[in-house]
Short mmCIF file of C-alpha atoms in Angstrom, two decimals:
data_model
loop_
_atom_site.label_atom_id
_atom_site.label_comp_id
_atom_site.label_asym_id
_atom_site.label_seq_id
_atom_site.Cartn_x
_atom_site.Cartn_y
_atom_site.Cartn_z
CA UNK A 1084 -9.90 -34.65 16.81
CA UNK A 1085 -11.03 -30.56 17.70
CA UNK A 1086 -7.92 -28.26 17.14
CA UNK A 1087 -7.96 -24.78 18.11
CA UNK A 1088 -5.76 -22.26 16.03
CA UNK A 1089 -4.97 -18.91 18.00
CA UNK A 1090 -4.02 -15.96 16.37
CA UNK A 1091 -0.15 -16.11 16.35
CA UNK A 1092 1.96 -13.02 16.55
CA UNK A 1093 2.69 -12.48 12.85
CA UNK A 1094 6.38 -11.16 13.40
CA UNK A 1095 5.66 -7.67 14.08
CA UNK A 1096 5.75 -8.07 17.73
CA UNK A 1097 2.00 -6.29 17.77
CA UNK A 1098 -0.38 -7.25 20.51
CA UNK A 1099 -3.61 -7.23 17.91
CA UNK A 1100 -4.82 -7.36 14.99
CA UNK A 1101 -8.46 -7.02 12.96
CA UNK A 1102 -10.33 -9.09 11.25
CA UNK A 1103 -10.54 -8.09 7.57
CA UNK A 1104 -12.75 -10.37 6.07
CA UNK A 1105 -13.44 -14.52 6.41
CA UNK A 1106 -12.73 -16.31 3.20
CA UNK A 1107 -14.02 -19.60 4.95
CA UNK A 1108 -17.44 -20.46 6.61
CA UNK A 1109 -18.32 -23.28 9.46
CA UNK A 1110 -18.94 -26.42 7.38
CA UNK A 1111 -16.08 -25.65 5.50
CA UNK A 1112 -13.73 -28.39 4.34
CA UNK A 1113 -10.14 -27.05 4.21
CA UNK A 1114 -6.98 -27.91 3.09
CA UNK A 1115 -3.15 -27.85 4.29
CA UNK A 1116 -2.30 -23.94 3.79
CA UNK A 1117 -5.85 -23.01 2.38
CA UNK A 1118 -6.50 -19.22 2.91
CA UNK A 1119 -8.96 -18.81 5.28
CA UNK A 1120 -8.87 -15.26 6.53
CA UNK A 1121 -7.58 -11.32 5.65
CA UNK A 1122 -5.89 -10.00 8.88
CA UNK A 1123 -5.09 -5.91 9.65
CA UNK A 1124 -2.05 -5.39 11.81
CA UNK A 1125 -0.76 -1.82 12.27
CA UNK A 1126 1.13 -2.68 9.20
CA UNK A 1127 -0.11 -4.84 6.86
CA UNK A 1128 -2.76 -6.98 5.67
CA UNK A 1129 -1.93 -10.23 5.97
CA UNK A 1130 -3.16 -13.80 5.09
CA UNK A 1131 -3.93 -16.43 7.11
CA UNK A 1132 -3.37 -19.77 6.07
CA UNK A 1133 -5.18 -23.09 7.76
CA UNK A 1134 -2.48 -25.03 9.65
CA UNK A 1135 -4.58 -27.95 9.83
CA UNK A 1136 -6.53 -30.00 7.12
CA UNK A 1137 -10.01 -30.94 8.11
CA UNK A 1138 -13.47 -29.11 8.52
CA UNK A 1139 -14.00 -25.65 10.35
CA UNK A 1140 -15.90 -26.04 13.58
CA UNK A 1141 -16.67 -22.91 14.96
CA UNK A 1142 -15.36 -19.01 14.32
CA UNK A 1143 -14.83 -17.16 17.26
CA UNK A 1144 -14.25 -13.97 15.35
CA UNK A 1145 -16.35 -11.63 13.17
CA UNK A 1146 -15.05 -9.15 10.50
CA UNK A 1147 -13.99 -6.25 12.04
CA UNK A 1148 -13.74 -7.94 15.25
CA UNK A 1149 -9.85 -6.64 17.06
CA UNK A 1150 -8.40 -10.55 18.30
CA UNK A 1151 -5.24 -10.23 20.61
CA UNK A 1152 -2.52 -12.84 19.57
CA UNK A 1153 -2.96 -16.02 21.46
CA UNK A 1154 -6.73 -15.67 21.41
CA UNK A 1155 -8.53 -18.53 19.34
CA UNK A 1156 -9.37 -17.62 16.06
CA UNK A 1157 -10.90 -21.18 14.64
CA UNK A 1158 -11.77 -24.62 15.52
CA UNK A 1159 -11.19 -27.63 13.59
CA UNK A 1160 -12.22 -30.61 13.36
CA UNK A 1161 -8.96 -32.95 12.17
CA UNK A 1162 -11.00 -36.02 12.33
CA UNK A 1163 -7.34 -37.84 13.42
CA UNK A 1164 -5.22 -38.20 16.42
CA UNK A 1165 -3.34 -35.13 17.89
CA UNK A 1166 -1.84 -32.35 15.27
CA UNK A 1167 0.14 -29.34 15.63
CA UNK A 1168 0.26 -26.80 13.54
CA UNK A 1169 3.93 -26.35 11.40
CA UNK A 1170 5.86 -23.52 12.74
CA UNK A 1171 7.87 -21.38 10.88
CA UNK A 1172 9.80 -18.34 10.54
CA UNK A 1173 9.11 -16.46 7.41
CA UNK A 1174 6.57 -13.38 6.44
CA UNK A 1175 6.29 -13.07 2.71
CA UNK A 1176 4.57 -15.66 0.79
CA UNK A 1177 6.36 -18.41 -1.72
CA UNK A 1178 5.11 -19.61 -4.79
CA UNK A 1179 2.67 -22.45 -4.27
CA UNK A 1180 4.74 -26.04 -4.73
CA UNK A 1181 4.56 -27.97 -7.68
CA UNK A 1182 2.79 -31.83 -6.73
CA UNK A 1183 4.97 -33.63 -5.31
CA UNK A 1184 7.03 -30.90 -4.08
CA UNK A 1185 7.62 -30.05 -0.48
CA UNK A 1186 5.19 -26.75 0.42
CA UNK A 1187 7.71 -24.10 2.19
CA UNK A 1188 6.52 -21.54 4.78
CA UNK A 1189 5.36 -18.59 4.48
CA UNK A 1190 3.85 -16.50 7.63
CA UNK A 1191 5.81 -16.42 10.99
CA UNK A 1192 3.71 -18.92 13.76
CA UNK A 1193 2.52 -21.87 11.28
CA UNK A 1194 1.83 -22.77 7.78
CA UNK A 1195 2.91 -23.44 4.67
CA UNK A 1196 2.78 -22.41 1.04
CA UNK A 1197 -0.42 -23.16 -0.62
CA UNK A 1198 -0.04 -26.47 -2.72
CA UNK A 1199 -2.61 -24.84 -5.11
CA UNK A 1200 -5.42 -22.75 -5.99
CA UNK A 1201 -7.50 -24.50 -3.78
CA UNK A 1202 -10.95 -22.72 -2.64
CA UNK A 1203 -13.11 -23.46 0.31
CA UNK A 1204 -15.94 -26.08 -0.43
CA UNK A 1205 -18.81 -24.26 1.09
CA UNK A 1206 -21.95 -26.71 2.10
CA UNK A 1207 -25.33 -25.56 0.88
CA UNK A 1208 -27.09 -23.05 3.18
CA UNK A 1209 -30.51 -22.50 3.65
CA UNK A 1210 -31.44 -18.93 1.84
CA UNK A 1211 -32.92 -15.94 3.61
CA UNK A 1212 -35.84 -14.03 2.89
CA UNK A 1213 -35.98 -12.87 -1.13
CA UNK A 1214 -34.27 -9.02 -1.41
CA UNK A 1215 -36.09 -6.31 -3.31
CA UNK A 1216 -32.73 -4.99 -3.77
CA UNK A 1217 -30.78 -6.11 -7.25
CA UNK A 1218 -27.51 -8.47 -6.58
CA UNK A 1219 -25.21 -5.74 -6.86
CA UNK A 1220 -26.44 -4.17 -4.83
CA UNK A 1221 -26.84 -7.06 -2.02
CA UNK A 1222 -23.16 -7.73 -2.91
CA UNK A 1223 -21.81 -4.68 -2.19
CA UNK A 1224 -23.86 -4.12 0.67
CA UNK A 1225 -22.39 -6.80 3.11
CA UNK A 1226 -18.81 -7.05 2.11
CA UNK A 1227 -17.47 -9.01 4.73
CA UNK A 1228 -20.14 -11.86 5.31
CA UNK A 1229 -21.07 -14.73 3.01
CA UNK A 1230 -24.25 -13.66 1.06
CA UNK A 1231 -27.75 -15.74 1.90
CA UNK A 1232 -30.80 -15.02 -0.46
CA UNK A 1233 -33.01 -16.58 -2.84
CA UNK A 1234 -33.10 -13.86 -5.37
CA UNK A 1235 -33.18 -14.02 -9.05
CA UNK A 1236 -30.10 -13.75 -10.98
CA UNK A 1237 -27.95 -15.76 -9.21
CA UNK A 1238 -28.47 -18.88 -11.65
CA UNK A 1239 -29.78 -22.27 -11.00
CA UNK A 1240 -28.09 -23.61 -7.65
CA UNK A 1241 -31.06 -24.50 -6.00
CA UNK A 1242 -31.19 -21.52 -3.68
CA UNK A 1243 -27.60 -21.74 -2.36
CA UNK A 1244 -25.91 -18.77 -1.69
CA UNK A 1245 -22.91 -18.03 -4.12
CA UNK A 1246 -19.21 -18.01 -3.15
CA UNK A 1247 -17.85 -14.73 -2.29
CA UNK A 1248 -15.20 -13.98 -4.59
CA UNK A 1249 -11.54 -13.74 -2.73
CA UNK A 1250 -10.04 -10.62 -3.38
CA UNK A 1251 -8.80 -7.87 -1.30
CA UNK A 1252 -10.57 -4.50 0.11
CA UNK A 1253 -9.08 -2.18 -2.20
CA UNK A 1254 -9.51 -3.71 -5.24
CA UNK A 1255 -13.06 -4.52 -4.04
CA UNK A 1256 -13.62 -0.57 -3.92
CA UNK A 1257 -12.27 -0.62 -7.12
CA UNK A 1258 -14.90 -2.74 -8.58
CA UNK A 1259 -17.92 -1.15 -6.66
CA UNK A 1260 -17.06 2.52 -8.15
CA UNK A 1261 -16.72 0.33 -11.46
CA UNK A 1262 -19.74 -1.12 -11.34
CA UNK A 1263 -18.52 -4.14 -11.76
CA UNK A 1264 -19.41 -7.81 -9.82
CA UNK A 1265 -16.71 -9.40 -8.56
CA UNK A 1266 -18.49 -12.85 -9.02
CA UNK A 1267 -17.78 -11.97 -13.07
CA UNK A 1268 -14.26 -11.46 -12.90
CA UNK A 1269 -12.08 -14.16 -13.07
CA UNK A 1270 -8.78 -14.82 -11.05
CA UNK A 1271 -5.83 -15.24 -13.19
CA UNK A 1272 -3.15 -15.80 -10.40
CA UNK A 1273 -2.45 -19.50 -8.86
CA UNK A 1274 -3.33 -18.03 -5.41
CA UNK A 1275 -7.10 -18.01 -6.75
CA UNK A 1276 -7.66 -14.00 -5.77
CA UNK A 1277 -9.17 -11.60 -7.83
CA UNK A 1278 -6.33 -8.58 -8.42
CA UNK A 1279 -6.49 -5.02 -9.77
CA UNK A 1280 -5.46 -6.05 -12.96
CA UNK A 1281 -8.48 -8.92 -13.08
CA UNK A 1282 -10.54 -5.98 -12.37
CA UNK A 1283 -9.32 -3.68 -15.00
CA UNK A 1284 -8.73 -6.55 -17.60
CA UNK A 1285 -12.13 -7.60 -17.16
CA UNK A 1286 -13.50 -3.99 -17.25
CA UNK A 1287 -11.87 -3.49 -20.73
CA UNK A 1288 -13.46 -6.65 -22.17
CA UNK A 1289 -16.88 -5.12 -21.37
CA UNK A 1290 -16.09 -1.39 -22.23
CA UNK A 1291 -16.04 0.04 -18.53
CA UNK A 1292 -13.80 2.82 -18.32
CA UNK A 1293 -11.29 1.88 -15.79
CA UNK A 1294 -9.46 5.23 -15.10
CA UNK A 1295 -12.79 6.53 -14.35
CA UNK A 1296 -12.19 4.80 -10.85
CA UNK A 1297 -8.61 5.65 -10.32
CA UNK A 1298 -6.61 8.97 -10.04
CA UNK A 1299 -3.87 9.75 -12.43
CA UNK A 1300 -0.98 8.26 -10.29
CA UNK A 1301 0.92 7.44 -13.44
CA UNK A 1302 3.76 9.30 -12.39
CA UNK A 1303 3.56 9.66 -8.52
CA UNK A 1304 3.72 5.87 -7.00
CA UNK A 1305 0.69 7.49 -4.99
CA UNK A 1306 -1.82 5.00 -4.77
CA UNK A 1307 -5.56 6.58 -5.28
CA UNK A 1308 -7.29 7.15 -2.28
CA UNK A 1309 -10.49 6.94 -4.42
CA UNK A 1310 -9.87 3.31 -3.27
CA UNK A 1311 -10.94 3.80 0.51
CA UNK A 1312 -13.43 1.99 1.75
CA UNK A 1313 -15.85 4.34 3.08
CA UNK A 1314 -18.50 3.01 6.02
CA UNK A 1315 -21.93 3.15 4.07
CA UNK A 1316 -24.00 5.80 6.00
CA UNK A 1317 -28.08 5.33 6.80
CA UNK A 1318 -30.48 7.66 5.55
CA UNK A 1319 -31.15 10.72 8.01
CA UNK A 1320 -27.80 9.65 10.38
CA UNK A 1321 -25.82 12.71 11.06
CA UNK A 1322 -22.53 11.53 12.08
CA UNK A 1323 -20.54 8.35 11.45
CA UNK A 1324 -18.40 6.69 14.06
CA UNK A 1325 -15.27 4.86 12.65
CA UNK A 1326 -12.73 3.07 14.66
CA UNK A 1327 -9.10 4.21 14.84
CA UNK A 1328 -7.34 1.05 13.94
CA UNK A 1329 -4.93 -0.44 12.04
CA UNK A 1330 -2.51 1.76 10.03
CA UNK A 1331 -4.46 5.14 10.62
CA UNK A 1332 -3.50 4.49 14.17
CA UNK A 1333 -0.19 3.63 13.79
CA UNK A 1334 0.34 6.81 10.97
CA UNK A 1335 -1.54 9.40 13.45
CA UNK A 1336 0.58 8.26 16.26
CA UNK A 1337 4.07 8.24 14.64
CA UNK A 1338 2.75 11.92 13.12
CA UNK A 1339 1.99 12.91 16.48
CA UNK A 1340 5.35 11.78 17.99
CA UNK A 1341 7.33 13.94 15.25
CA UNK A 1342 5.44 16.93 14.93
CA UNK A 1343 6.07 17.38 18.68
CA UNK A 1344 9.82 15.83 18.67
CA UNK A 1345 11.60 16.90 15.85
CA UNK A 1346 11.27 20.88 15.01
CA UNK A 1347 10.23 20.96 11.79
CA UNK A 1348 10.83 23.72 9.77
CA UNK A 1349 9.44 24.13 6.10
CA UNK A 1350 10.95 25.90 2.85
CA UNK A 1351 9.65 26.54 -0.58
CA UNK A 1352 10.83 26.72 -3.60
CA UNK A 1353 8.93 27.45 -7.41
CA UNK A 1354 11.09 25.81 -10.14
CA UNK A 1355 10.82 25.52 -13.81
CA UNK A 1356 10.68 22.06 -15.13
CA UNK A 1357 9.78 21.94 -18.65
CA UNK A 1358 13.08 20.44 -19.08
CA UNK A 1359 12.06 17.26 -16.82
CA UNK A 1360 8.66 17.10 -18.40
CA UNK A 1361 10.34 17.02 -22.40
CA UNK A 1362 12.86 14.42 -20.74
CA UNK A 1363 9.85 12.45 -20.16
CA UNK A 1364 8.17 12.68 -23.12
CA UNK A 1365 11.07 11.68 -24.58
CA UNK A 1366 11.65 8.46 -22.51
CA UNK A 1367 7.93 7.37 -22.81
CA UNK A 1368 8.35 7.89 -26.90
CA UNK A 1369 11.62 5.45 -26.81
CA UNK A 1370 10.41 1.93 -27.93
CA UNK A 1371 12.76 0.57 -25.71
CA UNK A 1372 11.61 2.09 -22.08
CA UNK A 1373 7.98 1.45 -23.30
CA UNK A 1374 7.56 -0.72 -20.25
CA UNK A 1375 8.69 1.38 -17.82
CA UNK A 1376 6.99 4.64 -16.74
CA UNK A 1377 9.37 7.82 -16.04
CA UNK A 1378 7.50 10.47 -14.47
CA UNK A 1379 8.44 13.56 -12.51
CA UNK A 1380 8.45 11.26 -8.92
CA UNK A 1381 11.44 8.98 -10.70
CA UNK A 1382 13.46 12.22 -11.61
CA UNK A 1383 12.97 14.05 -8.41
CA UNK A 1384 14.07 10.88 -6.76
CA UNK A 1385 17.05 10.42 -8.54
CA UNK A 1386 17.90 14.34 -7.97
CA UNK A 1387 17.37 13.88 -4.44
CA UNK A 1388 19.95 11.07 -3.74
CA UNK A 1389 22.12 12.51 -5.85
CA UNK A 1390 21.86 15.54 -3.33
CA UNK A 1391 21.62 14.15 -0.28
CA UNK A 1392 25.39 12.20 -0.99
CA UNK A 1393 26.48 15.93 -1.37
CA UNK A 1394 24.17 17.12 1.62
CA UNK A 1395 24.26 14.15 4.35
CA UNK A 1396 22.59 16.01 7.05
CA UNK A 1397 19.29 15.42 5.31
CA UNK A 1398 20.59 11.70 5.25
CA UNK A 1399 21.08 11.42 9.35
CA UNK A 1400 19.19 10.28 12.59
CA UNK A 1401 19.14 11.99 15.79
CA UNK A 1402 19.60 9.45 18.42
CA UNK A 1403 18.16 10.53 21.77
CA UNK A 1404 19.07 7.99 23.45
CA UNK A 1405 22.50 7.74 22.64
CA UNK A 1406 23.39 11.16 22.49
CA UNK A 1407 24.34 10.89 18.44
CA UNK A 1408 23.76 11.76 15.30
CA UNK A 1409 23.77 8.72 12.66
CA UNK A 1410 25.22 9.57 9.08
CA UNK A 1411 23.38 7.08 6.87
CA UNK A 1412 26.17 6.77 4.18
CA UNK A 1413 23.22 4.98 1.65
CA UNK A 1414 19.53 6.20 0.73
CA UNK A 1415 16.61 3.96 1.87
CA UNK A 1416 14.42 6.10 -0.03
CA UNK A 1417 10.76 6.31 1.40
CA UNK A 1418 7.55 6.80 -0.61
CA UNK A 1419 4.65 8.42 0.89
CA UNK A 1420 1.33 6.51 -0.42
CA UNK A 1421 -2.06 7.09 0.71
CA UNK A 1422 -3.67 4.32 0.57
CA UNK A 1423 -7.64 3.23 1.35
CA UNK A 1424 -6.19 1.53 4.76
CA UNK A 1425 -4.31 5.08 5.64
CA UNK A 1426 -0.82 6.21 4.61
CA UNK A 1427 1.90 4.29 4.52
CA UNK A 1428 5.79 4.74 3.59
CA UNK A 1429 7.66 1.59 2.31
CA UNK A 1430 10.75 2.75 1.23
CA UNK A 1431 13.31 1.51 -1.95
CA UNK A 1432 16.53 -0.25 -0.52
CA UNK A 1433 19.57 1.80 -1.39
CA UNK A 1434 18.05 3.72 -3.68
CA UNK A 1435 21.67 5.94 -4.57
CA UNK A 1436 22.28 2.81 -6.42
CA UNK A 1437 19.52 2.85 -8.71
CA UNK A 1438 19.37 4.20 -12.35
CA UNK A 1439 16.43 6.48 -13.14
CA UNK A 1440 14.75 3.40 -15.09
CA UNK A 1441 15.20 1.10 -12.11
CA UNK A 1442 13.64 4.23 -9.75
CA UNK A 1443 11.15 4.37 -11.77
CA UNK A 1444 10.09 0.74 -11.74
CA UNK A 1445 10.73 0.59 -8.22
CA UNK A 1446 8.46 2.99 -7.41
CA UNK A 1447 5.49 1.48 -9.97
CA UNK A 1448 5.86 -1.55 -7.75
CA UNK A 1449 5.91 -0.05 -4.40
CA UNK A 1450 3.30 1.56 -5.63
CA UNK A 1451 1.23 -1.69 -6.86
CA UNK A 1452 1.51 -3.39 -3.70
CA UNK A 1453 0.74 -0.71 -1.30
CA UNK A 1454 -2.18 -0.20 -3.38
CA UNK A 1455 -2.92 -3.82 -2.85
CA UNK A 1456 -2.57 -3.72 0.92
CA UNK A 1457 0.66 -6.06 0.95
CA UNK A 1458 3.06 -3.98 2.18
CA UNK A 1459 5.19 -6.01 4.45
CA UNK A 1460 6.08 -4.38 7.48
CA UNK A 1461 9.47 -5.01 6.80
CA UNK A 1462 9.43 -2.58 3.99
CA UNK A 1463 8.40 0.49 6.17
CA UNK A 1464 10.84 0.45 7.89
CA UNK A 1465 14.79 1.50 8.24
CA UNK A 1466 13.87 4.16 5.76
CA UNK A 1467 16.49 7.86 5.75
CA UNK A 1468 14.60 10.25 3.58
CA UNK A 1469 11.30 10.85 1.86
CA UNK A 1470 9.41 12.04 -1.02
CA UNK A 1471 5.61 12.61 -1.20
CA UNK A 1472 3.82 14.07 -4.17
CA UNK A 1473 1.04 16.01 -2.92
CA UNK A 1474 0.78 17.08 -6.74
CA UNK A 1475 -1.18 14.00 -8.07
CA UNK A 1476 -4.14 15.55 -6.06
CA UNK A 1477 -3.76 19.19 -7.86
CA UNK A 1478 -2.03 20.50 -4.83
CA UNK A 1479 0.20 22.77 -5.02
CA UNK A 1480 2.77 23.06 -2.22
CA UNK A 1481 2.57 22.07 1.45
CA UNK A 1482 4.12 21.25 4.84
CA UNK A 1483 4.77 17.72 5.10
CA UNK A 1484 5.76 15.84 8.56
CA UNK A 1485 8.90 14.38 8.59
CA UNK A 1486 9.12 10.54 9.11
CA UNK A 1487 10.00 9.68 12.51
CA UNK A 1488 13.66 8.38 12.64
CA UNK A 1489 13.90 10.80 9.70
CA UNK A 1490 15.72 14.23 8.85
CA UNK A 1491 13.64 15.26 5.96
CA UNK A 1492 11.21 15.18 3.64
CA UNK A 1493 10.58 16.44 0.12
CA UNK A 1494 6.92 17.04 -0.81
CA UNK A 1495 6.40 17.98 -4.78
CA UNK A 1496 3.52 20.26 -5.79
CA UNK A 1497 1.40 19.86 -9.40
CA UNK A 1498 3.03 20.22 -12.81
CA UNK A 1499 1.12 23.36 -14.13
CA UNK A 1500 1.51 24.90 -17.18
CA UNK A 1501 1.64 28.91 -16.49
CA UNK A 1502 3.59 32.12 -17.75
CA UNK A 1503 6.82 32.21 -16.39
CA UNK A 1504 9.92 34.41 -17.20
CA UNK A 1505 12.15 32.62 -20.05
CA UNK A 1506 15.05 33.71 -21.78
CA UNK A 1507 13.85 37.08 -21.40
CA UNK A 1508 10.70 36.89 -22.14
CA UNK A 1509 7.36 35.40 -20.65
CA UNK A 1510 6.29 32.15 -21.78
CA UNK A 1511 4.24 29.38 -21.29
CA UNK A 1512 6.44 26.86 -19.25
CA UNK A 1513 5.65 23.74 -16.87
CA UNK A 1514 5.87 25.01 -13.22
CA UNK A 1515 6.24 22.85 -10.22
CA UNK A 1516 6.73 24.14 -6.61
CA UNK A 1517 8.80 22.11 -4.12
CA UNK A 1518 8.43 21.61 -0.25
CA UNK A 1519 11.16 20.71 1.81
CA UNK A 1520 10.48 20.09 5.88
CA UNK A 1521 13.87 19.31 8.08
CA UNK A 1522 15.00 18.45 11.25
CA UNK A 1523 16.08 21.80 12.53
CA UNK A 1524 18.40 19.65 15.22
CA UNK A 1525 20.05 18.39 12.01
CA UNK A 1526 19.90 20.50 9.92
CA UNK A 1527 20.06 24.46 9.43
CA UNK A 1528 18.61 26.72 7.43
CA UNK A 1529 21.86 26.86 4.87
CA UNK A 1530 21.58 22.97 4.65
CA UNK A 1531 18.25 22.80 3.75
CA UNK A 1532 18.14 25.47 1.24
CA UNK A 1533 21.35 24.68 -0.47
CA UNK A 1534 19.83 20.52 -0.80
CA UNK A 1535 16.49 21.91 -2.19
CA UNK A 1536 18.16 24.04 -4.46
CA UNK A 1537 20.50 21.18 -6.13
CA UNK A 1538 16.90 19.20 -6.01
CA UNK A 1539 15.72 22.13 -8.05
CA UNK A 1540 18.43 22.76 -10.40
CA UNK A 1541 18.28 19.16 -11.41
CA UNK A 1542 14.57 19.33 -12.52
CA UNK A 1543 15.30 22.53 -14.47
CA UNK A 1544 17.93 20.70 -15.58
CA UNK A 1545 17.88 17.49 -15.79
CA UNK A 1546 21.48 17.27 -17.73
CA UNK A 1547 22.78 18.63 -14.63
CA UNK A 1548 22.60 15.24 -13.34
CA UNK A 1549 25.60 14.19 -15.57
CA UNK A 1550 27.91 16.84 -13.17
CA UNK A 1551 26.93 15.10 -9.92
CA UNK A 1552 27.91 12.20 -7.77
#
């Protein structure tokens, strides 16, 4: 029996969405829940699993290819009498089901958890033309399409092209500016994809440097944009067209909307924090917090709901259409992370009610999965305030755009070590400026000065803390 499967709408309510990359091939045999594609919403990048079980017809699709929901995606062949794919009405994955256990849903339109680690059984292909170029190099080169050559090194499988390894676009930058084949690296999750930390655990085994691909983002929750997948230029083209898609499109448009809605208005403000940065030399030496990492991003965060309970204008939504202004009486704190797919800003739920340590791992994982392109859409939104450190890319101050639905955000410059008045006297002393833009409909002048000082004070300070609430 032929199925179709049309691409549902994933719970967004978006018209569209691209094709990342096919993890299946026609002749495939799938199963229940398999993985067979990588799709980009505005959003997110999100899996889709195979609602039926039976062998893959026909694609109608190519990566890169924008599909409008309801459009067929994939054809099966069921080889039974009539089936219909399992709706359901969850986004974020489960963990895959024991045997014998009941597999529970996990995308909104269809599916189910995966059962298992389960990979597609490609059939054997005929091989293209030899390449002069090395496998690497042929690997990297066509990241989206299964790889057909009969070229040395790929071991004896009579001429059938390899498997493409299942892992996602950032962490397959990660590997090219590593050096690394993805083919080598092993998958240590039951989902069967290759992950950052594969990459970097299989790096260290063979003596790659892995830093030497990523920023320092230790402290930020920045993701590195090193990770961006960059369209691979001809030799002797002068310009390079790339299409505005996906979350670039989304971020320029909601960027657009504010700059030109809210007045922004910008202050600055140089503060000493060797304080902050002994604090956190302090909390990285303590055996006990060795697994989580305090930087300067989890103390300013913590300073700044600690302010903005004292300062709620900075904590409020101007309504248009109602004709109000909404006090937020908690913190949805956002986190500004560019990312290789453009930037994005999940925010941490009721962040007020966090300790430093649980901001700080909070922010590690935001961090982790935005670098990962898994940020569910969910997560970017409903968020009152926001913090981006410009800083982790040796900036030192600037005028960030407030967050639509937003009153404010706090941008933090580098840490630099410079003379600076002390005591009396001029000293070397860790120097950080700090970058607050408001709502000017919210908030005045006073406001915003007096909520960027207390931000300050507590950096200089960090015992300060202690006296707030």
């Amino acid at each position: 029996m032929t199925q179709d499967f049309r691409l549902p709408d994933l719970g967004e309510g978006l018209p569209e969405a691209e094709l990342v990359q096919w993890l299946v091939a026609v002749g495939d045999t799938v199963a229940l829940n398999q993985t067979m594609a990588e799709v980009e919403t505005a959003k997110a990048v999100v899996e889709l699993p195979s609602p039926y079980a039976g062998t893959i017809t026909a694609l109608h699709a190519d990566a890169g290819d924008v599909i409008e929901v309801g459009s067929v995606l994939v054809t099966f062949d069921t080889g039974q009498g009539d089936a219909a794919p399992q709706p359901v009405a969850v986004t974020e994955q489960s963990a895959p089901a024991a045997d014998g256990e009941k597999a529970e849903p996990n995308l909104v339109g269809y599916g189910a958890a995966p059962r298992g680690a389960g990979r597609p059984q490609r059939r054997a292909r005929v091989a293209g033309p030899a390449s002069t170029r090395s496998d690497t190099a042929v690997l990297e080169a066509a990241p989206h399409d299964a790889i057909t050559l009969d070229a040395p090194g790929f071991g004896d499988n009579g001429g059938q092209a390899p498997e493409r390894p299942r892992s996602t676009p950032p962490v397959r930058a990660l590997a090219k500016q590593l050096g690394i084949d993805l083919a080598l690296v092993e998958a240590t999750g039951a989902s069967g994809v290759i992950t950052r930390a594969d990459v970097e655990a299989y790096a260290e085994r063979v003596g790659v440097a892995a830093t030497q691909g990523a920023a320092a983002v230790e402290d930020s929750g920045v993701p590195d944009t090193a990770e961006e997948l960059a369209p691979e230029r001809a030799p002797g083209e002068r310009t390079t067209r790339t299409p505005i898609r996906g979350v670039r499109r989304m971020t320029a448009d909601a960027m657009v909307r504010s700059a030109f809605t809210a007045p922004h208005v910008t202050t600055f403000l140089t503060v000493d924090v060797t304080a902050t940065s002994e604090l956190i030399a302090s909390l990285k030496a303590d055996k006990a917090l060795a697994d989580h990492r305090i930087g300067v991003m989890a103390v300013a965060a913590k300073a700044a709901c600690l302010a903005l309970g004292r300062h709620p204008g900075l904590n409020s939504k101007w309504d248009d259409e109602a004709g109000e202004i909404v006090e937020h009486h908690y913190v949805n704190l956002g986190i500004a992370a560019a990312t290789g797919r453009g930037l994005v800003v999940p925010n941490i739920r009721d962040a007020h009610e966090l300790t430093l340590v649980e901001l700080a791992d909070a922010i590690r994982a935001l961090a982790e999965t935005a670098r990962a392109g898994k940020t569910a859409p969910a997560d970017m939104m409903g968020g009152t305030f926001s913090i981006t450190n410009v800083g982790v890319f040796g900036v030192d101050a600037g005028t960030p755009i407030i967050n639509p639905g937003e009153a404010g955000i706090l941008a933090l410059g580098a840490v630099r070590r410079q003379p600076w008045e002390h005591r009396g006297e001029i000293a070397l002393r860790d120097v950080m400026t700090l970058a607050l833009s408001f709502d000017h409909r919210l908030v005045d002048g006073e406001q915003g000065s007096r909520f960027l000082v207390e931000v300050a004070d507590v950096l200089r300070e960090p015992g300060r803390a202690m006296l707030l609430r």
